[in-house]
Short mmCIF file of C-alpha atoms in Angstrom, two decimals:
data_model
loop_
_atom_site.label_atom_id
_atom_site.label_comp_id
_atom_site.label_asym_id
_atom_site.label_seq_id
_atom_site.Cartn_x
_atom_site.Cartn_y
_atom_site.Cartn_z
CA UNK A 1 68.17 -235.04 -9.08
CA UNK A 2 66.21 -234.76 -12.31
CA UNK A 3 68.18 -237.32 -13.47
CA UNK A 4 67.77 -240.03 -10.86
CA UNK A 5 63.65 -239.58 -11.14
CA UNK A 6 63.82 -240.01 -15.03
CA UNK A 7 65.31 -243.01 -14.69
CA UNK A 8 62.77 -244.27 -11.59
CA UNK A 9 60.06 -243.27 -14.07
CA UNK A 10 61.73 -245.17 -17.26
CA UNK A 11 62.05 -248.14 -14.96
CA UNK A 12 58.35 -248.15 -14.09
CA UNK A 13 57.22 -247.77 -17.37
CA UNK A 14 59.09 -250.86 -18.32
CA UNK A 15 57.63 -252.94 -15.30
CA UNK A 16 54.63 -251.60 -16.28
CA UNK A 17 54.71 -252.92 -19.73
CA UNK A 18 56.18 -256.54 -18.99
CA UNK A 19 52.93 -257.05 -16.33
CA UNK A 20 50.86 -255.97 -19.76
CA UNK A 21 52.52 -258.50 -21.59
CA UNK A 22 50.23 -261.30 -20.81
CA UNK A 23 47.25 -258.98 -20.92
CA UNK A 24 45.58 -256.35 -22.90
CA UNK A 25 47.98 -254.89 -25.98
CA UNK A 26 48.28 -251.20 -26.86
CA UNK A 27 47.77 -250.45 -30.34
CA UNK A 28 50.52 -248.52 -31.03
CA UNK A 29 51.66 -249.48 -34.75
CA UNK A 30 53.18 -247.17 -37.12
CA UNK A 31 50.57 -244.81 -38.85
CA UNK A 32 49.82 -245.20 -42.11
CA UNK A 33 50.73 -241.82 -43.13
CA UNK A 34 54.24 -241.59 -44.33
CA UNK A 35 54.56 -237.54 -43.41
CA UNK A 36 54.10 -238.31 -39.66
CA UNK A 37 56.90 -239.54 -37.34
CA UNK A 38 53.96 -240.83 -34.95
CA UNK A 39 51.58 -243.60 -34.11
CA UNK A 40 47.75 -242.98 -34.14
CA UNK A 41 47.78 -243.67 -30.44
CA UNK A 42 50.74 -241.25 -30.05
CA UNK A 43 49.13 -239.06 -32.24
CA UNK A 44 45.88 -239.31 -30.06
CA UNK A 45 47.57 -238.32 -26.63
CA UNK A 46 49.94 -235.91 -28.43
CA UNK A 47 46.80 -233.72 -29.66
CA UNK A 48 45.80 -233.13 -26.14
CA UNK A 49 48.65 -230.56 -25.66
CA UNK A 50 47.13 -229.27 -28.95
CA UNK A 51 43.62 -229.59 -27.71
CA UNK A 52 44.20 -227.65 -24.24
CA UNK A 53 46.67 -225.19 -26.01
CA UNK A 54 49.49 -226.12 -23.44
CA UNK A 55 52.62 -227.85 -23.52
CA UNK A 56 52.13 -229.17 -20.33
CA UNK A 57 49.36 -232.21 -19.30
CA UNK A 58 48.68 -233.84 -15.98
CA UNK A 59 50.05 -233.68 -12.14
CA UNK A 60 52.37 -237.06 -11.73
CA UNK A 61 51.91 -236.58 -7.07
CA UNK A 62 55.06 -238.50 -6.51
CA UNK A 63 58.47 -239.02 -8.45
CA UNK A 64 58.16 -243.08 -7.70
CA UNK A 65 56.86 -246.11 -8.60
CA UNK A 66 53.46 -246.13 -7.16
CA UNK A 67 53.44 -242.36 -8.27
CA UNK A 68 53.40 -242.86 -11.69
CA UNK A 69 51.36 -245.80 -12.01
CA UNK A 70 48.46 -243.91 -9.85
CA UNK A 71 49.02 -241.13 -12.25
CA UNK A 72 48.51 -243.41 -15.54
CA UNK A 73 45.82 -245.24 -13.94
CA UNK A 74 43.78 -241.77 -12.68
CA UNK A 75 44.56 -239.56 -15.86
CA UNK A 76 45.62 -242.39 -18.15
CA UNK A 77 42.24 -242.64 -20.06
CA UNK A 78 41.54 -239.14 -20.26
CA UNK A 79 44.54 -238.55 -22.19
CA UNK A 80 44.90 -241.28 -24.46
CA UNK A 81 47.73 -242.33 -22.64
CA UNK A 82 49.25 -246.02 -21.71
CA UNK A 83 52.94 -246.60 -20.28
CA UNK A 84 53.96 -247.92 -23.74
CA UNK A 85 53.25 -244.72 -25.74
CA UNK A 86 54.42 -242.42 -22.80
CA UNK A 87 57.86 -244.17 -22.69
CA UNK A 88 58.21 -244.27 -26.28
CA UNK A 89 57.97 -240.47 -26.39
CA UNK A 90 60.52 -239.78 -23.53
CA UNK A 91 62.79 -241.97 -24.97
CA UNK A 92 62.12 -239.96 -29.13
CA UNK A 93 62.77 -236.93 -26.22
CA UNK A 94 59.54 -235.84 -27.95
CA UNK A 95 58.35 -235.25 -23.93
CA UNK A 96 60.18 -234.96 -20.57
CA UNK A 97 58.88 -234.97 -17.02
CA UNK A 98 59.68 -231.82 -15.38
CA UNK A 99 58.39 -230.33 -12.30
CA UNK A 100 55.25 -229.06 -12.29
CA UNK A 101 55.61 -225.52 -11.06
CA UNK A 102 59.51 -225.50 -12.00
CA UNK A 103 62.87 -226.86 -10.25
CA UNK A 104 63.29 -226.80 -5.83
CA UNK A 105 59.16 -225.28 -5.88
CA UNK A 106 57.25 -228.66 -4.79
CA UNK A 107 57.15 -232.12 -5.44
CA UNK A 108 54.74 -232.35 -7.90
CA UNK A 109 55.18 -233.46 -11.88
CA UNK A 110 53.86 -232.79 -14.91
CA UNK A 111 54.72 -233.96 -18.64
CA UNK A 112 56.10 -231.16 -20.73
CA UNK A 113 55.79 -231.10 -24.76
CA UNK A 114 59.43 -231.38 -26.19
CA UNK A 115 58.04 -229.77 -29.65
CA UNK A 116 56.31 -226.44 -29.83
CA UNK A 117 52.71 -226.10 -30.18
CA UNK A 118 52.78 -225.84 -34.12
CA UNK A 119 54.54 -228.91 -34.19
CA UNK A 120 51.27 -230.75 -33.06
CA UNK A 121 48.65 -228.52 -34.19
CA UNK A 122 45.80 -229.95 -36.03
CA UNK A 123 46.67 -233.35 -33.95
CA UNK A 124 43.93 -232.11 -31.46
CA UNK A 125 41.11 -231.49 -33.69
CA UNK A 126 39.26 -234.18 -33.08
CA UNK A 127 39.20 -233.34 -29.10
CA UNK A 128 38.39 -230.12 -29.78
CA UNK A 129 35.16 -231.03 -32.32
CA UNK A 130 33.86 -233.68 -29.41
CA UNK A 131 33.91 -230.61 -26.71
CA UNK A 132 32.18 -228.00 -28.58
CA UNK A 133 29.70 -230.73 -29.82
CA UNK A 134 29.26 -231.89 -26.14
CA UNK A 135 28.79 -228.48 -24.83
CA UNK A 136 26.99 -226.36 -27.88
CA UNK A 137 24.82 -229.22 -28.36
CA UNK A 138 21.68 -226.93 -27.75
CA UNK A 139 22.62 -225.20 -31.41
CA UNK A 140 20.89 -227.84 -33.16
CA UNK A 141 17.99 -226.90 -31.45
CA UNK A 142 17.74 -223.50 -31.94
CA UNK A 143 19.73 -222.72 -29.15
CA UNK A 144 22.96 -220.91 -28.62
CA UNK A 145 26.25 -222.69 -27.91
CA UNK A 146 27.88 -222.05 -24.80
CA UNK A 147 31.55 -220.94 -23.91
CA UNK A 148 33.47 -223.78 -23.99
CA UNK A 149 34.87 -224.10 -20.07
CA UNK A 150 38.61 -224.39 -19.48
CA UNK A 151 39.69 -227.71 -18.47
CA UNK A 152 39.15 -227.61 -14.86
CA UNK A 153 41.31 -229.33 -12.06
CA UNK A 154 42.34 -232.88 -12.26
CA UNK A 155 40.32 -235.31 -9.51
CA UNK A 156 42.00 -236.10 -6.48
CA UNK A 157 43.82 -238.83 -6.79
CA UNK A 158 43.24 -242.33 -5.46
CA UNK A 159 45.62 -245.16 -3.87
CA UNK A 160 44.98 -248.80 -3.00
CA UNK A 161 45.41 -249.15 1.00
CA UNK A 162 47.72 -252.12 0.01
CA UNK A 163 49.57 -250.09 -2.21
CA UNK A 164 50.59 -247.36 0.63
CA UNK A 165 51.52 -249.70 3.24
CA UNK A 166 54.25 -251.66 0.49
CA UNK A 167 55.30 -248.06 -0.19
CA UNK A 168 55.74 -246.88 3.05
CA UNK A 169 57.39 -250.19 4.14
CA UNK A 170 59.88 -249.78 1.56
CA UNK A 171 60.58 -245.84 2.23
CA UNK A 172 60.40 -247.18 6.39
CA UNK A 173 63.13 -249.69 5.29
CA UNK A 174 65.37 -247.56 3.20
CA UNK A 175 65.50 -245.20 6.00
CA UNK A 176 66.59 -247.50 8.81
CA UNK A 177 69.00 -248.85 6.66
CA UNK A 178 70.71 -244.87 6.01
CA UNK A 179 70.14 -244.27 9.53
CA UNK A 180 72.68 -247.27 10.00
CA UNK A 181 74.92 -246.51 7.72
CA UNK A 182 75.22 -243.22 9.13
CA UNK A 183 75.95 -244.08 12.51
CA UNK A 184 78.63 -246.69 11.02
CA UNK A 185 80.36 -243.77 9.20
CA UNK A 186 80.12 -241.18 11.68
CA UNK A 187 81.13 -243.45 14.26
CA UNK A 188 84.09 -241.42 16.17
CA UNK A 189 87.01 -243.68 17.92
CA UNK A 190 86.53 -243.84 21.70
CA UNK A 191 87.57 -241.40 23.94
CA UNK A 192 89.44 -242.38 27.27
CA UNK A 193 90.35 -240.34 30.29
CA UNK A 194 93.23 -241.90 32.53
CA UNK A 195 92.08 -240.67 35.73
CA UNK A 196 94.45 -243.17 37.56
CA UNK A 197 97.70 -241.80 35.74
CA UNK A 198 96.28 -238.13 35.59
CA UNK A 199 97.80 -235.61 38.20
CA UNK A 200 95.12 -233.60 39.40
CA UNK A 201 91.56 -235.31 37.13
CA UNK A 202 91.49 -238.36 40.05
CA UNK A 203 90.88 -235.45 42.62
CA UNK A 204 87.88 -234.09 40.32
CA UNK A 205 84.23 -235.73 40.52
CA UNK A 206 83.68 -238.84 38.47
CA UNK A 207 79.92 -236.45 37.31
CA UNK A 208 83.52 -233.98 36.02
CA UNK A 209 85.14 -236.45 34.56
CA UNK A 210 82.44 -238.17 32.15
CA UNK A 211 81.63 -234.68 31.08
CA UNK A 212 84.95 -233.71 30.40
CA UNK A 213 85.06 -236.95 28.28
CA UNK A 214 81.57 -235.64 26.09
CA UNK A 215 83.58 -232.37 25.55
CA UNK A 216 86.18 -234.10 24.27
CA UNK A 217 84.76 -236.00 22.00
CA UNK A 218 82.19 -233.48 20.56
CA UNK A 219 85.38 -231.50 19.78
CA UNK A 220 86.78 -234.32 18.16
CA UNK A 221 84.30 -234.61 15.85
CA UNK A 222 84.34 -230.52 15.09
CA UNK A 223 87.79 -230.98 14.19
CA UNK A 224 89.00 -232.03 10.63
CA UNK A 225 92.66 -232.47 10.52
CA UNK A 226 95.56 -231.96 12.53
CA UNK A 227 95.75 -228.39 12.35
CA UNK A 228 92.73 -227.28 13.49
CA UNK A 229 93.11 -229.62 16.52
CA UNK A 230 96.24 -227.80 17.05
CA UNK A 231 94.54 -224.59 16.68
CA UNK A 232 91.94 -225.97 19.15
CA UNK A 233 94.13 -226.67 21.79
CA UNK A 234 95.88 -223.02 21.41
CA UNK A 235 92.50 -221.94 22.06
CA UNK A 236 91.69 -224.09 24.84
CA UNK A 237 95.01 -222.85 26.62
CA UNK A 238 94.13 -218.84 25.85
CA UNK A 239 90.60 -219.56 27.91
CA UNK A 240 92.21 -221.21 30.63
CA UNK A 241 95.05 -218.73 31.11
CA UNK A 242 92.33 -216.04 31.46
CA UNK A 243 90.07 -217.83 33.56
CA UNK A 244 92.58 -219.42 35.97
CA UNK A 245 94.80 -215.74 36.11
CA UNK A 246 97.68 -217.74 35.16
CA UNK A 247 100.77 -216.01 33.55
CA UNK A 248 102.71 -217.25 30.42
CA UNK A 249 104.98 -218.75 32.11
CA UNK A 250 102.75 -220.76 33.70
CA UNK A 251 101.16 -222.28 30.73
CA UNK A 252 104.95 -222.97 29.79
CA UNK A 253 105.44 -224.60 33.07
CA UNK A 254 102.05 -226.86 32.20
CA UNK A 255 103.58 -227.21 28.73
CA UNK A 256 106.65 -228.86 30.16
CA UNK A 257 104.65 -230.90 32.65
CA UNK A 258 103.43 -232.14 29.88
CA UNK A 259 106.42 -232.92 28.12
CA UNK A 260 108.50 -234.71 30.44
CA UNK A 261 105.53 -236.83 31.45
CA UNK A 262 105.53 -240.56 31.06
CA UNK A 263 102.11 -242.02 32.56
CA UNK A 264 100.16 -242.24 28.80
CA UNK A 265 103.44 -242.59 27.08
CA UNK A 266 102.63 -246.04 25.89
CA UNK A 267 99.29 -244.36 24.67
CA UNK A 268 101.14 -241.81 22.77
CA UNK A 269 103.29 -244.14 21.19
CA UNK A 270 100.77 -246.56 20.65
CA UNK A 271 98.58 -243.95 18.87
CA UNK A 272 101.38 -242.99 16.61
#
């Protein structure tokens, strides 16, 4: 399943740059520096796992295409991040969307740091420097700096109107259309009851009859193969011996009823 949400967010990504194409252009050329394997913009969103000392950044609310553009557009500045430099990186497998509190626990996504920690140390240093000077800024006055506070929760998140109602048209029209295909592949051939060349059914109720045509069917569509139908009717013939009182040889006597009949022969042989 992993698999199959990779490749919606790839996808996205790449829509997501083509509508950029005519607009604003990410600065992500090569860095100047011939020890790193990075981009200064790279480089920039990179030193945010080194910054918060995690390997894991952001909460990605949906594993589709409005999902992950709400999740670049809501966390995208904050982390230096644009869909150019965050698909370059999953494709260097540098990161990887995973889910956020680990496989089959919710629905939510997070980005997870390919590389360990030392890999992109110093890369944050710059985050870290604005922070303390933002929140120890009383120490040039005299005054002590405070703790610097642990990066709190992210903001809840925000959708266009417009944008919920074309998602939720196309989940509404994906599921008609497995509904449909589900009743087209489950759809059982049509069971018949010949009353009129039956010996004893055209005495019974018609209310008997259409029931006994439901069982029918709902035990046609329990049974797999031909053996288990055969087992099926084995058990059908214990219950009725035991409910009717009847005697073995009075199931055989049914049994050759049965076999020397010729009313739904044609249906027999037709069925072959």
């Amino acid at each position: 399943m992993i698999n199959k949400y990779q490749h919606i967010f790839t996808t996205t990504l790449k829509e997501m740059l083509a509508e950029q194409a005519t607009g604003k252009v990410t600065d992500n050329a090569s860095s100047d520096s011939a020890d790193s394997p990075f981009t200064p913009a790279e480089e920039k969103f990179l030193g945010k796992f080194d910054a918060y000392g995690s390997r894991h950044l952001g909460i990605i609310y949906s594993p589709s295409d409005i999902g992950i553009r709400e999740f670049i557009t809501r966390s995208g500045s904050d982390l230096n991040l644009t869909p150019e430099i965050l698909l370059s990186l999953i494709r260097q497998d540098v990161v990887k969307i995973v889910p956020y509190t680990g496989f089959g626990q919710n629905d939510d996504y997070t980005i997870e740091l390919q590389l360990s920690l030392n890999d992109v140390k110093g890369l944050g240093a710059d985050d870290e420097k604005a922070a303390e000077t933002a929140k120890g800024g009383g120490a040039a006055a005299g005054g002590m700096p405070s703790e610097p506070a642990a990066p709190g929760p992210e903001l809840a998140w925000v959708v266009k109107y417009g944008d919920v109602l074309t998602e939720s048209a196309i989940i509404a029209k994906r599921l008609i259309s497995e509904k449909n295909t589900k009743k087209k592949t489950s759809k059982n051939k049509d069971i018949e009851i010949y009353v009129d060349q039956s010996r004893m059914l055209k005495r019974l109720p018609v209310g008997f009859v259409n029931q006994l045509k439901k069982i029918i069917s709902m035990l046609d569509k329990e049974t797999k193969n031909i053996g288990e139908k055969e087992r099926l009717v084995a058990d059908i013939l214990d219950n009725l011996q035991v409910n009717f009182n009847l005697d073995p040889k009075h199931i055989t006597t049914s049994y050759n009823f049965h076999r020397d009949q010729k009313r739904l022969q044609k249906y027999i042989d037709k069925n072959k």
